[in-house]
XYZ file of C-alpha atoms in Angstrom:
518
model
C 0.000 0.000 0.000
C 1.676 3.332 -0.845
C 2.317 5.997 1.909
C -0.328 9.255 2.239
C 1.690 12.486 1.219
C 2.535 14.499 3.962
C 0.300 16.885 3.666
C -3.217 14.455 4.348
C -1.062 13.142 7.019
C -0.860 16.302 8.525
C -4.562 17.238 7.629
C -6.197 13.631 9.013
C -3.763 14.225 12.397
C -5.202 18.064 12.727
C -9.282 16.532 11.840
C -8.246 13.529 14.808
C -7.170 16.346 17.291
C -9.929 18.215 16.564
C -12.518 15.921 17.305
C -10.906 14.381 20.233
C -11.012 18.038 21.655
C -14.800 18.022 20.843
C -15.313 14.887 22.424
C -13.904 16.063 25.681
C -15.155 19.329 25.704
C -18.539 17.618 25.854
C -17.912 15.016 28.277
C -16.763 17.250 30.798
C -19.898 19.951 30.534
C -21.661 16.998 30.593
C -20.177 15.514 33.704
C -19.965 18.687 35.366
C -23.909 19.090 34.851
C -24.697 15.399 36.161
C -22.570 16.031 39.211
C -25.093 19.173 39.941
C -27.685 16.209 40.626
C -26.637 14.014 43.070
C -24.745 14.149 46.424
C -23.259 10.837 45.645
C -19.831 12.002 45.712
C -18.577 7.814 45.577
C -20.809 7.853 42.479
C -19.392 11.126 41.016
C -15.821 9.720 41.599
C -16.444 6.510 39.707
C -18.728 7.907 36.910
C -15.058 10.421 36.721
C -12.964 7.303 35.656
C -15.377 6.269 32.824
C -15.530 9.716 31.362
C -11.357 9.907 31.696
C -11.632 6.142 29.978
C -13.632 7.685 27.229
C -11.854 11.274 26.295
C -8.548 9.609 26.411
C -8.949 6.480 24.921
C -7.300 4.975 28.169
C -8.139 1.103 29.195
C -6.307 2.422 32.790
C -8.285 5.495 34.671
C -8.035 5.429 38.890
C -8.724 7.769 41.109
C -6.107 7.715 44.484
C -7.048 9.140 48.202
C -4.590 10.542 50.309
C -4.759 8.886 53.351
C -2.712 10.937 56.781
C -2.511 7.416 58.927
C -0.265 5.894 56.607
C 0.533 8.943 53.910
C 0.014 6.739 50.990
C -2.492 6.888 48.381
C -5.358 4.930 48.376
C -6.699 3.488 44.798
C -10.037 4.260 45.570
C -11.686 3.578 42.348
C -10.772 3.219 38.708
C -11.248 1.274 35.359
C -8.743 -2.016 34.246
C -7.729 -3.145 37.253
C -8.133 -5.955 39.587
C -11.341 -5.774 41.416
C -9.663 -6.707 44.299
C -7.028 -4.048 44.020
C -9.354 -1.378 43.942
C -10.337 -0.187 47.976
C -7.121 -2.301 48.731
C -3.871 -0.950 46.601
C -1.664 1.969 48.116
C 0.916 3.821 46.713
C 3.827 6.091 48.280
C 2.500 9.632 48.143
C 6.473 10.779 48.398
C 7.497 13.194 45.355
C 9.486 10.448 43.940
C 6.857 8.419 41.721
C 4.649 10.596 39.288
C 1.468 10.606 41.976
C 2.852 11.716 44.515
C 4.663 14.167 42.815
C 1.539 15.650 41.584
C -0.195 15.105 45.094
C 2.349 17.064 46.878
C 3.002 19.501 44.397
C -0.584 20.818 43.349
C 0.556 20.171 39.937
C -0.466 17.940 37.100
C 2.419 15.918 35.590
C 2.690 14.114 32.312
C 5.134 10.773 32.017
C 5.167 9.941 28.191
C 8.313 7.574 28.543
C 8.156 5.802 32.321
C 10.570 3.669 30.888
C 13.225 6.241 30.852
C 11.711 8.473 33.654
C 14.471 9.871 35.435
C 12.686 12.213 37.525
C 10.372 9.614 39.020
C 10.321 5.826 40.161
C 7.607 3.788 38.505
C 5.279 2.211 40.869
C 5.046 -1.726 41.159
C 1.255 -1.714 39.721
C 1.849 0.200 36.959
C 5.110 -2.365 36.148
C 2.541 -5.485 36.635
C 0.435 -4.080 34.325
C 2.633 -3.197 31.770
C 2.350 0.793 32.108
C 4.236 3.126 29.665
C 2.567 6.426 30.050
C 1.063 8.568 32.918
C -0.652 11.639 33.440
C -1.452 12.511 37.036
C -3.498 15.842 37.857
C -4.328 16.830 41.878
C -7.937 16.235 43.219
C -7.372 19.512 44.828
C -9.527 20.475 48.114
C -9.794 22.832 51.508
C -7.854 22.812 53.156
C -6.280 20.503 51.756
C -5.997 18.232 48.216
C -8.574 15.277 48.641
C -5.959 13.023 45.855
C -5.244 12.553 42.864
C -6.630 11.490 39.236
C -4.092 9.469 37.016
C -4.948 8.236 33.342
C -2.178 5.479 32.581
C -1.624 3.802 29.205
C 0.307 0.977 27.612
C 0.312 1.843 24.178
C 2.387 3.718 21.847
C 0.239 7.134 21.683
C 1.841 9.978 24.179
C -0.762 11.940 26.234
C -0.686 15.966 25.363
C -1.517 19.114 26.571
C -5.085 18.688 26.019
C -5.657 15.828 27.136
C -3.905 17.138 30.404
C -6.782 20.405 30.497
C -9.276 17.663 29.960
C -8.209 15.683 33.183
C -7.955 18.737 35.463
C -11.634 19.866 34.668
C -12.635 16.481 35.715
C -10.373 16.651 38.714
C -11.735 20.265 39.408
C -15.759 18.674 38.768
C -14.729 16.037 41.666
C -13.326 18.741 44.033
C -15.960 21.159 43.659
C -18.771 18.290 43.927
C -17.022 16.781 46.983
C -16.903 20.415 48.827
C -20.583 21.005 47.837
C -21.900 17.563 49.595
C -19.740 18.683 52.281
C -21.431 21.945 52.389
C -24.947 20.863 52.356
C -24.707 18.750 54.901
C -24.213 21.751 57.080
C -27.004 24.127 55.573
C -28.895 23.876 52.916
C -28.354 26.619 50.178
C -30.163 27.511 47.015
C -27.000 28.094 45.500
C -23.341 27.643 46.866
C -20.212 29.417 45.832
C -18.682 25.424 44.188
C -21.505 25.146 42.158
C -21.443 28.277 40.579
C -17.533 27.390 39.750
C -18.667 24.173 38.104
C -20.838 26.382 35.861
C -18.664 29.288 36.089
C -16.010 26.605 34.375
C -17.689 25.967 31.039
C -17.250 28.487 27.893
C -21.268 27.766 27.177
C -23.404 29.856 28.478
C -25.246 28.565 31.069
C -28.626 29.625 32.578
C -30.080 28.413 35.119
C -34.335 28.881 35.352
C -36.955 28.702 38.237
C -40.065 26.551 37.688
C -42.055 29.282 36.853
C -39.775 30.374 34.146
C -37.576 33.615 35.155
C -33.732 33.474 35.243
C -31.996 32.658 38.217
C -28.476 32.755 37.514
C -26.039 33.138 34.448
C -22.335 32.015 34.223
C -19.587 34.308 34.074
C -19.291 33.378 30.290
C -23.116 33.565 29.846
C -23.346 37.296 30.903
C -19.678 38.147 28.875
C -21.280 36.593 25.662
C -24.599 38.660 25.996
C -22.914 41.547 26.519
C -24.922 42.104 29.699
C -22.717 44.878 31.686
C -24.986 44.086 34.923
C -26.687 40.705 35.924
C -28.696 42.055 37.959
C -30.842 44.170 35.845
C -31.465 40.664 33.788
C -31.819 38.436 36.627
C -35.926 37.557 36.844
C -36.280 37.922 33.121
C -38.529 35.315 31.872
C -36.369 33.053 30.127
C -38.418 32.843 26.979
C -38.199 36.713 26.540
C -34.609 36.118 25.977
C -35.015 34.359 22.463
C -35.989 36.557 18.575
C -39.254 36.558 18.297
C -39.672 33.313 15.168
C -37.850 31.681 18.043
C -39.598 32.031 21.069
C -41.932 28.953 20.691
C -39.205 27.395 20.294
C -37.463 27.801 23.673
C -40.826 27.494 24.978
C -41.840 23.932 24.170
C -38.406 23.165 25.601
C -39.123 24.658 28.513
C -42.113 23.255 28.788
C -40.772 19.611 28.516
C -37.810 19.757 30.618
C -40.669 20.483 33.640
C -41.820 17.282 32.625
C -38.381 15.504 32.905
C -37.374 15.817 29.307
C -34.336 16.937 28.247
C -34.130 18.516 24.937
C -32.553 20.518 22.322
C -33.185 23.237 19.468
C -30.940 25.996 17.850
C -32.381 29.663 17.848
C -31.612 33.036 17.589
C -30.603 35.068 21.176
C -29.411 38.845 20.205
C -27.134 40.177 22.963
C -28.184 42.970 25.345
C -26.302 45.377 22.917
C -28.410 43.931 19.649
C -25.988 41.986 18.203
C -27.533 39.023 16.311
C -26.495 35.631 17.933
C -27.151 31.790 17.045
C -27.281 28.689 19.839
C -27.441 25.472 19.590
C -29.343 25.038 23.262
C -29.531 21.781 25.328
C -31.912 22.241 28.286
C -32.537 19.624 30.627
C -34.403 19.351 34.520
C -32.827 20.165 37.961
C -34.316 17.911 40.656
C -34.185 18.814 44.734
C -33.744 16.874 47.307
C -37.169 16.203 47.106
C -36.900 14.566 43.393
C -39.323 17.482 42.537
C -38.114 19.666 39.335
C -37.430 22.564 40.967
C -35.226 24.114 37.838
C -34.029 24.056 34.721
C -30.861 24.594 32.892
C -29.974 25.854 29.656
C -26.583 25.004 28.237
C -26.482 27.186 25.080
C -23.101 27.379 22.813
C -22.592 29.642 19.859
C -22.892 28.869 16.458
C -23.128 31.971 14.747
C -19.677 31.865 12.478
C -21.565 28.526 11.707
C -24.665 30.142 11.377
C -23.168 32.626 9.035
C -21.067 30.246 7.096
C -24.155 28.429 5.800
C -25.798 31.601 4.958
C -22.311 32.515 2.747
C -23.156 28.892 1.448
C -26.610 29.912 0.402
C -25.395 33.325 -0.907
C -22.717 31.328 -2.649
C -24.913 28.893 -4.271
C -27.193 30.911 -5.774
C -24.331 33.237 -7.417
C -23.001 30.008 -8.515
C -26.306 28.944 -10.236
C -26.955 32.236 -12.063
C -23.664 32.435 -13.252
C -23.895 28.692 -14.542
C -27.142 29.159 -15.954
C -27.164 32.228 -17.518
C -23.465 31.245 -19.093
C -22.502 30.157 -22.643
C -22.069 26.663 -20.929
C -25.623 25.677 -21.172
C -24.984 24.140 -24.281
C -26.111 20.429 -24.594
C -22.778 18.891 -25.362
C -21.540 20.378 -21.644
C -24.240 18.973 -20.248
C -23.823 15.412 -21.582
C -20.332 15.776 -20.378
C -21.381 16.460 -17.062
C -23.681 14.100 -16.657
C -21.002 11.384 -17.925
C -18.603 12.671 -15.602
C -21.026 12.567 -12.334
C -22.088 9.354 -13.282
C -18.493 7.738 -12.736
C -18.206 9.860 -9.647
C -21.232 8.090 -8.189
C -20.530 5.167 -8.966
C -17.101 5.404 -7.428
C -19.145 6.528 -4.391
C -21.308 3.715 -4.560
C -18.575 0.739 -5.130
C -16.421 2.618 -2.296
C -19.475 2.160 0.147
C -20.202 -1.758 -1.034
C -16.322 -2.195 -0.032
C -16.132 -0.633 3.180
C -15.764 -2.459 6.188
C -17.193 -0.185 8.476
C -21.230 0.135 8.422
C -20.793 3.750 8.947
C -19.113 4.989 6.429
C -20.745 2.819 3.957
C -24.093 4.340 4.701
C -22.347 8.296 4.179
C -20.689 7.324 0.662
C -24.338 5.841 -0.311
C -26.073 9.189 1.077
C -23.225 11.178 -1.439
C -23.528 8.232 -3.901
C -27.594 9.591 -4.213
C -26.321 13.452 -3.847
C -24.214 12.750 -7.019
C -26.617 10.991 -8.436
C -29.557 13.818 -8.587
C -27.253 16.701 -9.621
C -26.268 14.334 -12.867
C -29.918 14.063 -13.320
C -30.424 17.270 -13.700
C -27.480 17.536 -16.096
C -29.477 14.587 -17.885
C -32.680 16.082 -18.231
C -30.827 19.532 -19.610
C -29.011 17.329 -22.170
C -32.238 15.621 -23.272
C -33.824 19.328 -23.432
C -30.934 20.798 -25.529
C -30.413 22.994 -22.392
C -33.276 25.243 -22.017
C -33.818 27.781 -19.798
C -37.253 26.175 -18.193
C -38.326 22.874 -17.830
C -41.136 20.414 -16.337
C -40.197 20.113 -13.088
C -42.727 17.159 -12.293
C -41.676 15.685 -15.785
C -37.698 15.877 -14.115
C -38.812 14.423 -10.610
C -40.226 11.197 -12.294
C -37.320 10.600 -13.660
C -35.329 10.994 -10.716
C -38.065 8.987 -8.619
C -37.187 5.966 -11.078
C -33.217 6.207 -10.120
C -34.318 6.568 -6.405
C -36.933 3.278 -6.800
C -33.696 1.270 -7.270
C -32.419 2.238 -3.457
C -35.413 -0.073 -2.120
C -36.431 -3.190 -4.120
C -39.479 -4.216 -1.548
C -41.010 -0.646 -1.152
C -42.552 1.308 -3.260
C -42.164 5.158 -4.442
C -45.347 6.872 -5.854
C -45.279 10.456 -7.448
C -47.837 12.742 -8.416
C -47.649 16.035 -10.517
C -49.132 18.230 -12.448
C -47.284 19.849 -15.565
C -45.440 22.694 -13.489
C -42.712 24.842 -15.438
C -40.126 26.418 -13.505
C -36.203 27.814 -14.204
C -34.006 25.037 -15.152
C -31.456 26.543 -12.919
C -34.107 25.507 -9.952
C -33.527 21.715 -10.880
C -30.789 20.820 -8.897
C -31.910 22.375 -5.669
C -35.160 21.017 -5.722
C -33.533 17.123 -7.041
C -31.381 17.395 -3.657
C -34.591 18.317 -1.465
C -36.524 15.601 -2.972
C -33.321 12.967 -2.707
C -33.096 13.535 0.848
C -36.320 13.227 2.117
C -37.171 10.115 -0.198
C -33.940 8.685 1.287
C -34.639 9.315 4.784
C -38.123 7.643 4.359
C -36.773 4.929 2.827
C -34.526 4.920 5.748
C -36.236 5.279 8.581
C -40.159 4.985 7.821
C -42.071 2.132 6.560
C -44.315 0.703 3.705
C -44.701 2.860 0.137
C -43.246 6.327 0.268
C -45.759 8.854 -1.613
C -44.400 12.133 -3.082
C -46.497 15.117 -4.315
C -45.501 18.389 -6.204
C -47.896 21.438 -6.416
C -47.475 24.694 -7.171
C -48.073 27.079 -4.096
C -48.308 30.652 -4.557
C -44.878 31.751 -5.975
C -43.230 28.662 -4.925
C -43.609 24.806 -5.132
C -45.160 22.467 -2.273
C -43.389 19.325 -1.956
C -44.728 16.456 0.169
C -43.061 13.330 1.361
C -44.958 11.263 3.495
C -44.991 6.986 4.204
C -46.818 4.662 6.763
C -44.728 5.079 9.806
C -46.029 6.367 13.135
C -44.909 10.163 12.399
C -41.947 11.944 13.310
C -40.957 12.220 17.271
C -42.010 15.790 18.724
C -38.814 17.067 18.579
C -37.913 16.518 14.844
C -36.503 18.330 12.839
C -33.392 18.971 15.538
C -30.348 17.836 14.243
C -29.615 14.001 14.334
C -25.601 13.041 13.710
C -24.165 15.717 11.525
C -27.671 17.552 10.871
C -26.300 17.800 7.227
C -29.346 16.880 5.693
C -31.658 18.696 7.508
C -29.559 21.894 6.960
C -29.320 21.128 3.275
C -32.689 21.066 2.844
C -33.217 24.170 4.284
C -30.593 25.812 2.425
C -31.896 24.759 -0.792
C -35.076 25.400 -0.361
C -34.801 28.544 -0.071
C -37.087 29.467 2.300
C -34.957 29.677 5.284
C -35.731 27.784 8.924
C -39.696 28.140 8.119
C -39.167 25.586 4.851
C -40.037 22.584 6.692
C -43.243 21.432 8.141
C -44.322 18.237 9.837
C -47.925 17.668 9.509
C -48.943 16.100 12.878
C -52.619 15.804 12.266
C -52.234 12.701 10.117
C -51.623 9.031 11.490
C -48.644 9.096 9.305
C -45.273 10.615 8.892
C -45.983 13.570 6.218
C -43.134 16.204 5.629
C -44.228 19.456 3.626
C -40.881 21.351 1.940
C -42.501 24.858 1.059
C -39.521 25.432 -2.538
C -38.392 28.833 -3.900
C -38.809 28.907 -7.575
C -37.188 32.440 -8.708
């Protein structure tokens, strides 16, 4: 097999990192909100290892407790040992081996080659079990450290700097949680000064709502990102009267079900105290008391507005793209039949790639571009067939399509419907994607014949996808995996967020795409 070129070395190395940073980004927020619900600090300490396990790929994960009668350091829970070594184990807590160091220290400490680790001894258990690399960060505490959390690993791939961050703001989630049980046991507080660090921690912003719907608190991020100069004057604002108007139903209904016990998520607009126009994609989820009684919720909102505005520069771009194209000398028929040839191989390059895969995964993404492929050369067909004119049928060009689709699913049936409805050719492709992925997503996740309908609707098109299944879950259309489709729909429709409708007062699933013609 020959050897990538540097460069897509480099660039697959860069996409790893990336999404490895991702990945613990949202483990920690996520373990830092689950430790807000429960006192259960024994729980919070081994539900610590499995998250460590998970953002750094490490078998080994164990949390150690100083102990004063016999300054060593207990293993007090972890992941890959010995059940019996776990409650049992101790290790020196001196500055000579890499946890202790860190324990007496305050400091975290990375050991990429224990092998040749001068500064440190390695202990026995990590010998036994074959240990090459460390990284110990300090379970810190008042007045004094509680222990220390070490990741250990006995493969090839050195632990780095971010990994390092990673482990301290699961440390820092333990300490804080462990001070807070500590504190409540004392008095009872509607808020204490660790809690608000665990919030205070994340770069989301973070709200924090009463039952009957006004603000409570805001992270220190929350209130620099909506450039609010005084909480304050905020604090007791309904939360709903935060959100743009389209949106506030929206934030609402997710309100609404987290004081059932729902957690949820949508993405909406939330301008900043000074007016500036901001997108979030918004988790909010149920606080119980001690009581079990939802007593609040919280909002975990981060900001996608450079993503937000990237997909509008998509949109902008696409259309310049498409008048240019279609208004060029290259509309001629022989271009077209090129084309078409051309995407052809392309998808079926796709398609073979995805039959050959190994991993189930990735064969379903190179089908999903396979189809994309496949409906832009289509449209290059249909041009080529119309020696490239300017307008076309588009019901007459959706048949056609509808056919190619048909062989995706030999046991169910697609059914179209049209009347003769003339619209730019330039129009073609956008509306072949929109149609593509919502035939493909009932053939992949609904049941019996798939039925599609195109009308004409005002100054625009009507396009309805709808099969047998039980309808789509309340929620939909929120972003599921990448949210690609969802988005692309919406972007070539060209109708913005209000393009798609579900139609819940049918026993079936039934999408409605309202499609921009000029």
């Amino acid at each position: 097999m020959s050897q990538q070129p540097p460069q897509e070395v480099a660039t697959a190395a860069l996409s790893n990192s990336s999404a490895r940073l991702k990945r613990q980004h949202e483990l920690a927020v996520d373990f830092a909100i689950g430790a807000l619900k429960t006192r259960d600090i024994k729980r919070v300490i081994e539900e610590a290892c499995r998250v460590v396990a998970l953002g750094l790929n490490a078998r080994f994960v164990k949390v150690l407790r100083y102990r004063h009668d016999s300054s060593t350091l207990l293993l007090e829970a972890g992941t890959g040992w010995a059940q019996d070594e776990i409650g049992t184990t101790e290790l020196s807590a001196d500055d000579a081996s890499p946890a202790g160091h860190a324990y007496v220290s305050g400091r975290a400490v990375i050991s990429n080659h224990l092998g040749n680790e001068h500064r440190f001894r390695t202990p026995d258990l990590l010998v036994r079990y074959g240990i090459k690399r460390a990284v110990n960060v300090p379970i810190r505490g008042v007045p004094e450290s509680y222990g220390v959390l070490e990741a250990d690993s006995a493969d090839d791939e050195d632990f780095s700097e971010t990994d390092l961050v990673f482990l301290e703001a699961v440390a820092n989630v333990i300490s804080m949680t462990r001070e807070r049980v500590v504190a409540e046991a004392d008095e009872k507080e509607r808020y204490d000064h660790f809690s608000e660090t665990v919030l205070n921690a994340s770069t989301d912003c973070i709200m924090v709502v009463t039952a009957d719907g006004n603000l409570e608190f805001m992270n220190r991020h929350g209130v620099t990102q909506l450039e609010i100069a005084d909480f304050e004057a905020v604090k007791g604002r309904p939360y709903v009267a935060f959100w743009d108007a389209e949106d506030t139903d929206r934030a609402q209904a997710a309100f609404d079900q987290a004081l059932q016990g729902v957690a949820s998520r949508f993405e909406g607009m939330c301008p900043t105290e000074m007016g500036v126009a901001k997108w979030w994609d918004v988790s909010i989820s149920p606080i119980r008391n001690e009581h079990d009684v939802i007593a609040r919720v919280v909002s975990v909102a981060r900001d996608i507005t450079e993503r937000h505005a990237h997909e509008e520069q998509l949109n902008a771009l696409v259309s310049m793209q498409e008048n240019k194209l279609y208004s060029s000398e290259l509309m001629m028929k022989e271009v077209h039949h090129r084309v078409r040839n051309s995407l052809q191989l392309v998808q079926t390059l796709l398609a073979l790639q995805g039959d050959l895969s190994g991993d189930a995964t990735v064969s379903a993404h190179l089908q999903v571009a396979a189809t994309r492929v496949m409906t832009v050369g289509s449209v290059h067909q249909r041009l080529y067939e119309d020696s490239g004119v300017e307008a076309t049928n588009a019901g007459a060009y959706l048949s056609g399509l509808i056919g190619d689709l048909q062989v995706l699913s030999s046991d169910r049936q697609i059914v179209f419907a049209s009347p003769t409805i003339t619209v730019p050719a330039r129009r073609l492709a956008p509306l072949g994607l929109v149609t593509a992925e919502l035939v493909t997503n009932a053939l992949k996740y609904g049941k019996g014949d798939v039925r599609v309908f195109l009308e004409a609707s005002g100054d625009g098109l009507r396009l309805t996808v709808e099969d047998e299944g039980a309808g789509f879950p309340d929620a939909f259309p929120k972003p599921q995996g990448t949210g690609l489709g969802m988005r692309l729909v919406n972007t070539y429709a060209g109708r913005g967020r209000n393009a798609i409708t579900v139609d819940r007062t049918v026993p079936f699933s039934r999408i409605v795409v309202l499609f921009k013609t000029t």
